[in-house]
Amino acid sequence: MQAGETQLKAWMIAGLDGDATGHEALLRALVPLLNAFYRRRLRDAESDVEDLVQETLISVHTKRATYDRDRPFTAWLYAIARYRMIDHFRRRRIAVPIEGVEAILIAEGFEEATAARMDVETLLSTLSPKQARAIRDTHVQGLSVAEAASGAGIGESDVKVSVHRGLKALAARIRGERT
């Protein structure tokens, strides 16, 4: 199971305070987050994804003193990840269609994104743990159905059904209907 904002921030602060174990735990926990982040944006470039994850981890380590303890950690992390991706596109001279730029490179509104993520977590907490995990894995973390099923130790069809039923229940809650 992936660490959330609170745990990541705690490890980051522990690392800043000199706790090598906390810093190591943070870097290990960031690997799946960054893998999912880059996979969603670089569909057929697995070696590029691995390189970007490593570059981002190095940047997190070397730039850790710039982290503001009063701000959300994931906003800071994803800003670094976006800059690493921009650098990657420049180095490779990759042209991105103008329609895709916003989704890939938006660098403002981190507080809103973090608030939205907390809202999503609040909504997901109203579902069964199985449905919440299936939605979180496939729609938030960007895992494939096969990866989500493997991680949860259930079948792919079970993941699909859990996602479908969970999204249906969330839609009803958002509309104010009782489920």
XYZ file of N, CA, C and O in Angstrom:
716
model
N 0.843 -1.180 0.000
C 0.000 0.000 0.000
C 0.891 1.246 0.000
O 1.902 1.299 0.670
N 0.497 2.231 -0.781
C 1.315 3.425 -0.916
C 1.066 4.394 0.234
O -0.036 4.505 0.742
N 2.134 5.084 0.595
C 2.045 6.060 1.674
C 1.286 7.290 1.203
O 1.373 7.683 0.048
N 0.556 7.900 2.125
C -0.204 9.098 1.806
C 0.578 10.357 2.131
O 1.711 10.306 2.619
N -0.047 11.487 1.880
C 0.568 12.802 2.103
C 1.131 12.937 3.518
O 2.263 13.375 3.697
N 0.357 12.542 4.515
C 0.787 12.710 5.908
C 2.064 11.933 6.187
O 3.004 12.466 6.782
N 2.112 10.677 5.741
C 3.293 9.854 5.985
C 4.494 10.363 5.198
O 5.604 10.437 5.719
N 4.280 10.721 3.935
C 5.383 11.233 3.123
C 5.973 12.503 3.738
O 7.194 12.660 3.822
N 5.087 13.390 4.178
C 5.549 14.639 4.789
C 6.316 14.343 6.083
O 7.354 14.960 6.348
N 5.827 13.403 6.864
C 6.507 13.040 8.115
C 7.907 12.498 7.825
O 8.873 12.858 8.522
N 8.042 11.642 6.821
C 9.355 11.112 6.458
C 10.268 12.231 5.947
O 11.447 12.258 6.249
N 9.696 13.142 5.161
C 10.497 14.256 4.640
C 11.032 15.111 5.784
O 12.226 15.440 5.826
N 10.171 15.446 6.701
C 10.585 16.281 7.839
C 11.592 15.533 8.708
O 12.580 16.116 9.162
N 11.358 14.244 8.899
C 12.328 13.451 9.673
C 13.689 13.475 8.978
O 14.724 13.635 9.634
N 13.697 13.328 7.670
C 14.942 13.383 6.914
C 15.619 14.733 7.035
O 16.846 14.817 7.189
N 14.816 15.790 6.982
C 15.375 17.139 7.132
C 15.989 17.327 8.516
O 16.943 18.089 8.685
N 15.421 16.637 9.505
C 15.923 16.730 10.876
C 17.087 15.765 11.150
O 17.495 15.597 12.290
N 17.576 15.101 10.089
C 18.749 14.242 10.233
C 18.473 12.767 10.399
O 19.404 11.997 10.622
N 17.221 12.343 10.274
C 16.885 10.925 10.413
C 17.094 10.225 9.071
O 16.273 10.324 8.163
N 18.220 9.518 8.945
C 18.553 8.834 7.694
C 17.542 7.743 7.355
O 17.225 7.522 6.178
N 17.001 7.083 8.356
C 16.008 6.028 8.124
C 14.733 6.624 7.531
O 14.149 6.053 6.611
N 14.310 7.755 8.055
C 13.130 8.432 7.524
C 13.339 8.886 6.092
O 12.462 8.748 5.239
N 14.527 9.406 5.809
C 14.850 9.860 4.454
C 14.861 8.685 3.486
O 14.326 8.771 2.382
N 15.442 7.571 3.919
C 15.469 6.376 3.075
C 14.055 5.854 2.832
O 13.707 5.480 1.706
N 13.224 5.850 3.857
C 11.832 5.392 3.711
C 11.087 6.292 2.723
O 10.296 5.805 1.900
N 11.342 7.583 2.803
C 10.715 8.520 1.876
C 11.101 8.197 0.443
O 10.233 8.059 -0.431
N 12.393 8.069 0.184
C 12.840 7.812 -1.186
C 12.280 6.501 -1.720
O 11.863 6.422 -2.882
N 12.224 5.489 -0.883
C 11.639 4.201 -1.316
C 10.149 4.346 -1.634
O 9.657 3.778 -2.589
N 9.443 5.112 -0.815
C 8.001 5.289 -1.016
C 7.701 6.122 -2.260
O 6.617 6.001 -2.838
N 8.636 6.956 -2.670
C 8.403 7.809 -3.834
C 8.498 7.056 -5.158
O 7.909 7.485 -6.153
N 9.201 5.952 -5.182
C 9.398 5.220 -6.438
C 8.070 4.849 -7.107
O 7.859 5.184 -8.276
N 7.119 4.192 -6.424
C 5.871 3.856 -7.117
C 5.047 5.089 -7.504
O 4.384 5.095 -8.549
N 5.089 6.132 -6.683
C 4.356 7.358 -7.019
C 4.902 7.985 -8.298
O 4.145 8.381 -9.192
N 6.212 8.081 -8.366
C 6.837 8.689 -9.537
C 6.696 7.802 -10.771
O 6.488 8.309 -11.878
N 6.792 6.486 -10.579
C 6.563 5.573 -11.704
C 5.188 5.810 -12.311
O 5.048 5.916 -13.526
N 4.171 5.879 -11.466
C 2.801 6.097 -11.958
C 2.677 7.461 -12.628
O 2.059 7.594 -13.692
N 3.268 8.486 -12.021
C 3.219 9.838 -12.567
C 3.798 9.871 -13.979
O 3.182 10.401 -14.904
N 4.981 9.308 -14.149
C 5.637 9.363 -15.458
C 4.999 8.394 -16.462
O 4.923 8.709 -17.641
N 4.562 7.235 -16.008
C 3.915 6.284 -16.926
C 2.678 6.877 -17.578
O 2.401 6.616 -18.736
N 1.905 7.640 -16.792
C 0.704 8.257 -17.351
C 1.053 9.258 -18.445
O 0.248 9.520 -19.325
N 2.225 9.838 -18.378
C 2.595 10.896 -19.314
C 3.526 10.441 -20.429
O 3.611 11.075 -21.465
N 4.226 9.347 -20.210
C 5.173 8.809 -21.203
C 4.802 7.363 -21.480
O 5.509 6.441 -21.086
N 3.730 7.163 -22.156
C 3.120 5.845 -22.320
C 4.071 4.731 -22.769
O 4.100 3.676 -22.191
N 4.826 4.923 -23.823
C 5.618 3.826 -24.387
C 7.118 4.023 -24.212
O 7.901 3.690 -25.083
N 7.515 4.549 -23.096
C 8.934 4.836 -22.889
C 9.360 4.393 -21.496
O 9.745 5.204 -20.665
N 9.322 3.088 -21.243
C 9.618 2.564 -19.905
C 11.028 2.928 -19.444
O 11.236 3.269 -18.286
N 12.002 2.884 -20.350
C 13.365 3.237 -19.936
C 13.447 4.720 -19.573
O 14.176 5.104 -18.660
N 12.689 5.572 -20.279
C 12.643 6.990 -19.930
C 12.002 7.180 -18.559
O 12.433 8.023 -17.776
N 10.976 6.388 -18.269
C 10.304 6.475 -16.973
C 11.300 6.154 -15.864
O 11.406 6.893 -14.885
N 12.041 5.075 -16.025
C 13.022 4.692 -15.006
C 14.073 5.781 -14.811
O 14.432 6.109 -13.679
N 14.549 6.351 -15.924
C 15.541 7.424 -15.834
C 14.973 8.640 -15.107
O 15.638 9.230 -14.249
N 13.740 9.015 -15.441
C 13.119 10.183 -14.815
C 12.871 9.958 -13.328
O 13.027 10.884 -12.529
N 12.485 8.750 -12.961
C 12.291 8.447 -11.536
C 13.615 8.640 -10.795
O 13.651 9.302 -9.749
N 14.696 8.113 -11.344
C 15.999 8.257 -10.696
C 16.431 9.724 -10.620
O 16.900 10.183 -9.580
N 16.244 10.461 -11.720
C 16.606 11.881 -11.723
C 15.791 12.650 -10.685
O 16.316 13.545 -10.006
N 14.515 12.305 -10.565
C 13.653 13.001 -9.603
C 14.067 12.676 -8.177
O 14.098 13.565 -7.322
N 14.398 11.423 -7.908
C 14.855 11.055 -6.570
C 16.141 11.806 -6.209
O 16.294 12.280 -5.074
N 17.027 11.936 -7.167
C 18.261 12.691 -6.928
C 17.929 14.150 -6.641
O 18.485 14.758 -5.715
N 16.995 14.720 -7.416
C 16.595 16.112 -7.195
C 15.944 16.299 -5.835
O 16.200 17.290 -5.147
N 15.089 15.349 -5.441
C 14.450 15.436 -4.122
C 15.532 15.442 -3.045
O 15.469 16.228 -2.099
N 16.522 14.591 -3.215
C 17.604 14.518 -2.229
C 18.425 15.808 -2.210
O 18.676 16.377 -1.136
N 18.836 16.269 -3.388
C 19.728 17.431 -3.430
C 19.008 18.749 -3.147
O 19.632 19.693 -2.673
N 17.715 18.814 -3.409
C 16.953 20.058 -3.217
C 16.095 20.029 -1.955
O 15.255 20.898 -1.750
N 16.308 19.041 -1.089
C 15.433 18.880 0.073
C 15.404 20.103 0.982
O 14.409 20.377 1.635
N 16.473 20.866 0.999
C 16.516 22.066 1.851
C 15.536 23.141 1.379
O 15.187 24.035 2.147
N 15.055 23.034 0.139
C 14.104 24.036 -0.377
C 12.670 23.725 0.036
O 11.781 24.543 -0.187
N 12.450 22.564 0.627
C 11.085 22.185 1.012
C 10.600 23.038 2.185
O 11.287 23.168 3.195
N 9.421 23.598 2.049
C 8.788 24.397 3.106
C 7.906 23.459 3.933
O 6.910 22.934 3.439
N 8.259 23.265 5.179
C 7.558 22.325 6.062
C 6.077 22.651 6.255
O 5.315 21.801 6.680
N 5.682 23.881 5.973
C 4.291 24.283 6.153
C 3.432 24.020 4.916
O 2.233 24.282 4.935
N 4.037 23.516 3.857
C 3.327 23.292 2.600
C 3.160 21.792 2.371
O 3.900 20.976 2.918
N 2.198 21.419 1.520
C 2.033 19.997 1.201
C 3.280 19.428 0.525
O 3.857 20.071 -0.365
N 3.672 18.250 0.939
C 4.870 17.626 0.373
C 4.657 17.229 -1.080
O 5.530 17.435 -1.927
N 3.507 16.627 -1.399
C 3.316 16.118 -2.757
C 3.295 17.234 -3.792
O 3.708 17.022 -4.930
N 2.851 18.424 -3.424
C 2.891 19.551 -4.357
C 4.343 19.860 -4.722
O 4.672 20.073 -5.886
N 5.202 19.884 -3.718
C 6.626 20.124 -3.943
C 7.230 19.013 -4.794
O 7.969 19.267 -5.746
N 6.905 17.767 -4.463
C 7.424 16.616 -5.199
C 7.028 16.680 -6.670
O 7.870 16.523 -7.557
N 5.737 16.905 -6.937
C 5.278 16.889 -8.322
C 5.776 18.103 -9.100
O 5.913 18.036 -10.327
N 6.087 19.189 -8.426
C 6.723 20.320 -9.121
C 8.103 19.890 -9.614
O 8.471 20.155 -10.766
N 8.845 19.212 -8.765
C 10.159 18.703 -9.173
C 9.994 17.717 -10.328
O 10.732 17.782 -11.315
N 9.029 16.833 -10.218
C 8.804 15.839 -11.271
C 8.471 16.518 -12.601
O 8.956 16.102 -13.658
N 7.658 17.545 -12.560
C 7.317 18.265 -13.791
C 8.551 18.921 -14.415
O 8.747 18.874 -15.625
N 9.384 19.523 -13.589
C 10.598 20.139 -14.115
C 11.540 19.096 -14.712
O 12.172 19.344 -15.736
N 11.639 17.947 -14.078
C 12.458 16.862 -14.634
C 11.903 16.444 -16.001
O 12.663 16.170 -16.926
N 10.576 16.395 -16.124
C 9.965 15.997 -17.397
C 10.216 17.057 -18.474
O 10.500 16.723 -19.618
N 10.114 18.315 -18.110
C 10.395 19.390 -19.068
C 11.838 19.262 -19.558
O 12.104 19.346 -20.767
N 12.751 19.054 -18.623
C 14.151 18.876 -19.011
C 14.313 17.677 -19.940
O 15.075 17.727 -20.911
N 13.611 16.601 -19.654
C 13.645 15.392 -20.485
C 13.162 15.711 -21.900
O 13.804 15.323 -22.883
N 12.045 16.421 -22.009
C 11.515 16.780 -23.327
C 12.520 17.657 -24.080
O 12.709 17.492 -25.282
N 13.155 18.568 -23.390
C 14.146 19.442 -24.034
C 15.352 18.646 -24.524
O 15.826 18.834 -25.642
N 15.882 17.782 -23.666
C 17.052 16.974 -24.040
C 16.773 16.101 -25.249
O 17.614 15.927 -26.109
N 15.584 15.512 -25.274
C 15.216 14.591 -26.352
C 14.589 15.306 -27.539
O 14.252 14.672 -28.518
N 14.417 16.596 -27.398
C 13.775 17.399 -28.443
C 12.411 16.808 -28.821
O 12.086 16.647 -29.982
N 11.665 16.471 -27.789
C 10.333 15.902 -27.972
C 9.329 17.043 -28.058
O 9.269 17.894 -27.174
N 8.560 17.017 -29.117
C 7.504 18.017 -29.283
C 6.213 17.444 -28.709
O 5.868 16.285 -28.953
N 5.536 18.248 -27.926
C 4.278 17.828 -27.322
C 3.163 18.622 -27.986
O 3.247 19.843 -28.064
N 2.097 17.931 -28.480
C 0.992 18.679 -29.075
C 0.423 19.678 -28.079
O 0.332 19.395 -26.890
N 0.065 20.836 -28.555
C -0.398 21.911 -27.679
C -1.570 21.456 -26.808
O -1.701 21.883 -25.670
N -2.395 20.544 -27.314
C -3.531 20.058 -26.532
C -3.081 19.264 -25.311
O -3.792 19.168 -24.328
N -1.885 18.691 -25.372
C -1.411 17.866 -24.269
C -0.554 18.593 -23.255
O -0.253 18.060 -22.194
N -0.164 19.802 -23.557
C 0.754 20.518 -22.677
C 0.156 20.770 -21.300
O 0.800 20.551 -20.288
N -1.075 21.220 -21.247
C -1.680 21.549 -19.958
C -1.708 20.346 -19.036
O -1.325 20.432 -17.874
N -2.144 19.206 -19.553
C -2.240 18.006 -18.721
C -0.869 17.545 -18.243
O -0.736 17.013 -17.149
N 0.157 17.783 -19.037
C 1.487 17.296 -18.686
C 2.236 18.266 -17.782
O 2.875 17.876 -16.815
N 2.167 19.547 -18.071
C 3.085 20.478 -17.446
C 2.479 21.503 -16.504
O 3.197 22.364 -16.008
N 1.208 21.466 -16.243
C 0.610 22.477 -15.364
C 1.410 22.532 -14.079
O 1.685 21.537 -13.462
N 1.844 23.687 -13.701
C 2.714 23.818 -12.539
C 2.128 24.724 -11.470
O 2.781 25.007 -10.488
N 0.937 25.184 -11.639
C 0.305 26.040 -10.642
C -0.887 25.311 -10.043
O -1.349 24.325 -10.567
N -1.398 25.850 -8.958
C -2.593 25.286 -8.346
C -2.338 24.056 -7.502
O -3.211 23.216 -7.337
N -1.133 23.935 -6.932
C -0.829 22.753 -6.145
C -1.699 22.643 -4.899
O -2.094 21.550 -4.515
N -1.971 23.780 -4.260
C -2.810 23.735 -3.065
C -4.193 23.215 -3.418
O -4.768 22.407 -2.701
N -4.719 23.684 -4.556
C -6.033 23.213 -4.991
C -5.987 21.719 -5.297
O -6.904 20.981 -4.970
N -4.897 21.290 -5.931
C -4.764 19.871 -6.248
C -4.684 19.037 -4.978
O -5.271 17.957 -4.895
N -3.960 19.536 -3.995
C -3.852 18.811 -2.738
C -5.197 18.763 -2.034
O -5.592 17.722 -1.490
N -5.926 19.891 -2.039
C -7.263 19.907 -1.433
C -8.179 18.940 -2.162
O -8.960 18.212 -1.536
N -8.078 18.915 -3.476
C -8.906 17.983 -4.250
C -8.555 16.545 -3.896
O -9.435 15.701 -3.753
N -7.267 16.266 -3.718
C -6.847 14.909 -3.351
C -7.411 14.522 -1.982
O -7.849 13.400 -1.768
N -7.415 15.497 -1.046
C -7.991 15.213 0.269
C -9.491 14.965 0.140
O -10.039 14.105 0.821
N -10.175 15.724 -0.740
C -11.595 15.501 -0.977
C -11.827 14.108 -1.543
O -12.766 13.418 -1.144
N -10.966 13.701 -2.468
C -11.083 12.362 -3.047
C -10.893 11.317 -1.960
O -11.657 10.345 -1.873
N -9.892 11.516 -1.112
C -9.655 10.563 -0.026
C -10.850 10.505 0.928
O -11.211 9.435 1.407
N -11.452 11.659 1.197
C -12.638 11.680 2.058
C -13.765 10.883 1.416
O -14.434 10.079 2.080
N -13.994 11.101 0.127
C -15.031 10.340 -0.581
C -14.711 8.847 -0.593
O -15.588 8.018 -0.341
N -13.455 8.518 -0.879
C -13.079 7.106 -0.935
C -13.240 6.427 0.418
O -13.529 5.231 0.480
N -13.088 7.183 1.493
C -13.229 6.590 2.827
C -14.668 6.153 3.108
O -14.902 5.403 4.051
N -15.620 6.599 2.289
C -17.019 6.194 2.484
C -17.321 4.859 1.802
O -18.408 4.316 1.976
N -16.376 4.360 1.025
C -16.556 3.094 0.309
C -15.946 1.945 1.099
O -15.201 2.153 2.055
N -16.225 0.747 0.635
C -15.558 -0.415 1.234
C -14.067 -0.301 0.922
O -13.681 0.295 -0.090
N -13.228 -0.864 1.779
C -11.787 -0.793 1.522
C -11.393 -1.361 0.150
O -10.514 -0.820 -0.512
N -12.062 -2.410 -0.273
C -11.753 -3.028 -1.565
C -12.082 -2.085 -2.721
O -11.283 -1.910 -3.646
N -13.249 -1.444 -2.666
C -13.635 -0.508 -3.718
C -12.716 0.715 -3.711
O -12.267 1.166 -4.762
N -12.425 1.234 -2.527
C -11.560 2.412 -2.418
C -10.170 2.112 -2.975
O -9.615 2.915 -3.736
N -9.633 0.957 -2.637
C -8.297 0.611 -3.138
C -8.306 0.452 -4.648
O -7.386 0.929 -5.330
N -9.331 -0.187 -5.185
C -9.399 -0.388 -6.638
C -9.453 0.954 -7.368
O -8.772 1.160 -8.377
N -10.254 1.879 -6.871
C -10.359 3.203 -7.492
C -9.051 3.975 -7.317
O -8.543 4.589 -8.256
N -8.497 3.938 -6.115
C -7.250 4.651 -5.844
C -6.131 4.128 -6.754
O -5.398 4.910 -7.369
N -6.024 2.801 -6.844
C -4.952 2.214 -7.651
C -5.094 2.546 -9.134
O -4.124 2.927 -9.783
N -6.306 2.406 -9.674
C -6.484 2.569 -11.112
C -6.695 4.013 -11.540
O -6.188 4.428 -12.581
N -7.430 4.797 -10.762
C -7.774 6.147 -11.200
C -6.915 7.247 -10.575
O -6.783 8.324 -11.156
N -6.352 7.002 -9.407
C -5.522 8.018 -8.767
C -4.044 7.729 -9.038
O -3.297 8.616 -9.453
N -3.616 6.487 -8.814
C -2.210 6.132 -8.998
C -1.861 5.780 -10.432
O -0.683 5.715 -10.778
N -2.870 5.521 -11.264
C -2.624 5.258 -12.678
C -2.153 3.848 -12.988
O -1.601 3.595 -14.057
N -2.389 2.915 -12.073
C -2.008 1.531 -12.345
C -2.982 0.902 -13.330
O -4.149 1.292 -13.403
N -2.509 -0.079 -14.062
C -3.404 -0.836 -14.933
C -4.264 -1.745 -14.065
O -3.956 -1.976 -12.884
N -5.318 -2.278 -14.646
C -6.186 -3.203 -13.903
C -5.368 -4.412 -13.457
O -5.498 -4.885 -12.326
N -4.492 -4.896 -14.324
C -3.660 -6.056 -13.986
C -2.735 -5.743 -12.808
O -2.583 -6.552 -11.889
N -2.117 -4.545 -12.821
C -1.222 -4.154 -11.725
C -1.997 -3.992 -10.418
O -1.532 -4.414 -9.355
N -3.186 -3.402 -10.508
C -4.011 -3.220 -9.309
C -4.440 -4.570 -8.741
O -4.424 -4.775 -7.525
N -4.822 -5.477 -9.627
C -5.245 -6.809 -9.185
C -4.096 -7.546 -8.524
O -4.264 -8.146 -7.453
N -2.930 -7.483 -9.124
C -1.760 -8.160 -8.575
C -1.402 -7.590 -7.199
O -1.138 -8.336 -6.261
N -1.420 -6.270 -7.082
C -1.091 -5.623 -5.815
C -2.074 -5.943 -4.701
O -1.705 -6.024 -3.541
N -3.340 -6.109 -5.071
C -4.370 -6.384 -4.067
C -4.574 -7.881 -3.841
O -5.296 -8.275 -2.923
N -3.967 -8.698 -4.689
C -4.125 -10.145 -4.560
C -5.512 -10.630 -4.934
O -6.018 -11.598 -4.349
N -6.146 -9.950 -5.896
C -7.476 -10.348 -6.368
C -7.457 -10.431 -7.895
O -6.481 -10.041 -8.527
N -8.533 -10.914 -8.472
C -8.615 -11.038 -9.918
C -8.897 -9.706 -10.602
O -9.427 -8.774 -9.990
N -8.556 -9.651 -11.881
C -8.785 -8.435 -12.654
C -10.266 -8.091 -12.733
O -10.641 -6.924 -12.637
N -11.105 -9.108 -12.902
C -12.544 -8.828 -12.987
C -13.067 -8.279 -11.669
O -13.956 -7.421 -11.650
N -12.491 -8.728 -10.565
C -12.875 -8.203 -9.251
C -12.517 -6.722 -9.144
O -13.279 -5.925 -8.588
N -11.353 -6.338 -9.674
C -10.948 -4.928 -9.670
C -11.937 -4.115 -10.504
O -12.405 -3.056 -10.077
N -12.260 -4.622 -11.695
C -13.179 -3.896 -12.582
C -14.540 -3.699 -11.928
O -15.116 -2.613 -11.979
N -15.055 -4.755 -11.306
C -16.357 -4.665 -10.643
C -16.284 -3.695 -9.462
O -17.187 -2.869 -9.259
N -15.213 -3.772 -8.690
C -15.052 -2.871 -7.535
C -14.985 -1.416 -7.980
O -15.601 -0.546 -7.360
N -14.263 -1.144 -9.052
C -14.177 0.219 -9.576
C -15.551 0.675 -10.041
O -16.001 1.772 -9.696
N -16.223 -0.164 -10.811
C -17.545 0.208 -11.337
C -18.529 0.499 -10.203
O -19.186 1.546 -10.194
N -18.622 -0.406 -9.260
C -19.571 -0.224 -8.152
C -19.174 0.958 -7.258
O -20.025 1.704 -6.795
N -17.872 1.122 -7.025
C -17.403 2.233 -6.202
C -17.688 3.580 -6.851
O -18.170 4.506 -6.195
N -17.424 3.697 -8.147
C -17.696 4.957 -8.846
C -19.189 5.256 -8.892
O -19.602 6.413 -8.757
N -19.979 4.213 -9.055
C -21.436 4.388 -9.054
C -21.904 4.902 -7.688
O -22.721 5.825 -7.603
N -21.365 4.335 -6.622
C -21.730 4.771 -5.265
C -21.264 6.208 -5.009
O -22.001 7.005 -4.413
N -20.063 6.544 -5.471
C -19.567 7.912 -5.292
C -20.417 8.915 -6.060
O -20.731 9.993 -5.542
N -20.790 8.574 -7.273
C -21.638 9.464 -8.072
C -22.963 9.709 -7.353
O -23.462 10.847 -7.301
N -23.530 8.663 -6.777
C -24.792 8.813 -6.048
C -24.597 9.712 -4.818
O -25.442 10.572 -4.538
N -23.500 9.545 -4.105
C -23.235 10.382 -2.925
C -23.069 11.850 -3.322
O -23.552 12.746 -2.646
N -22.365 12.069 -4.403
C -22.137 13.438 -4.867
C -23.455 14.087 -5.263
O -23.685 15.283 -5.017
N -24.356 13.322 -5.859
C -25.684 13.838 -6.234
C -26.601 13.971 -5.025
O -27.709 14.466 -5.141
N -26.158 13.475 -3.863
C -26.972 13.582 -2.653
C -27.943 12.442 -2.459
O -28.830 12.512 -1.609
N -27.776 11.385 -3.230
C -28.658 10.227 -3.105
C -28.111 9.299 -2.025
O -26.915 9.212 -1.789
N -29.009 8.593 -1.406
C -28.588 7.588 -0.416
C -28.310 6.277 -1.132
O -29.044 5.908 -2.025
N -27.267 5.606 -0.696
C -26.938 4.316 -1.311
C -27.017 3.213 -0.299
O -26.980 3.411 0.877
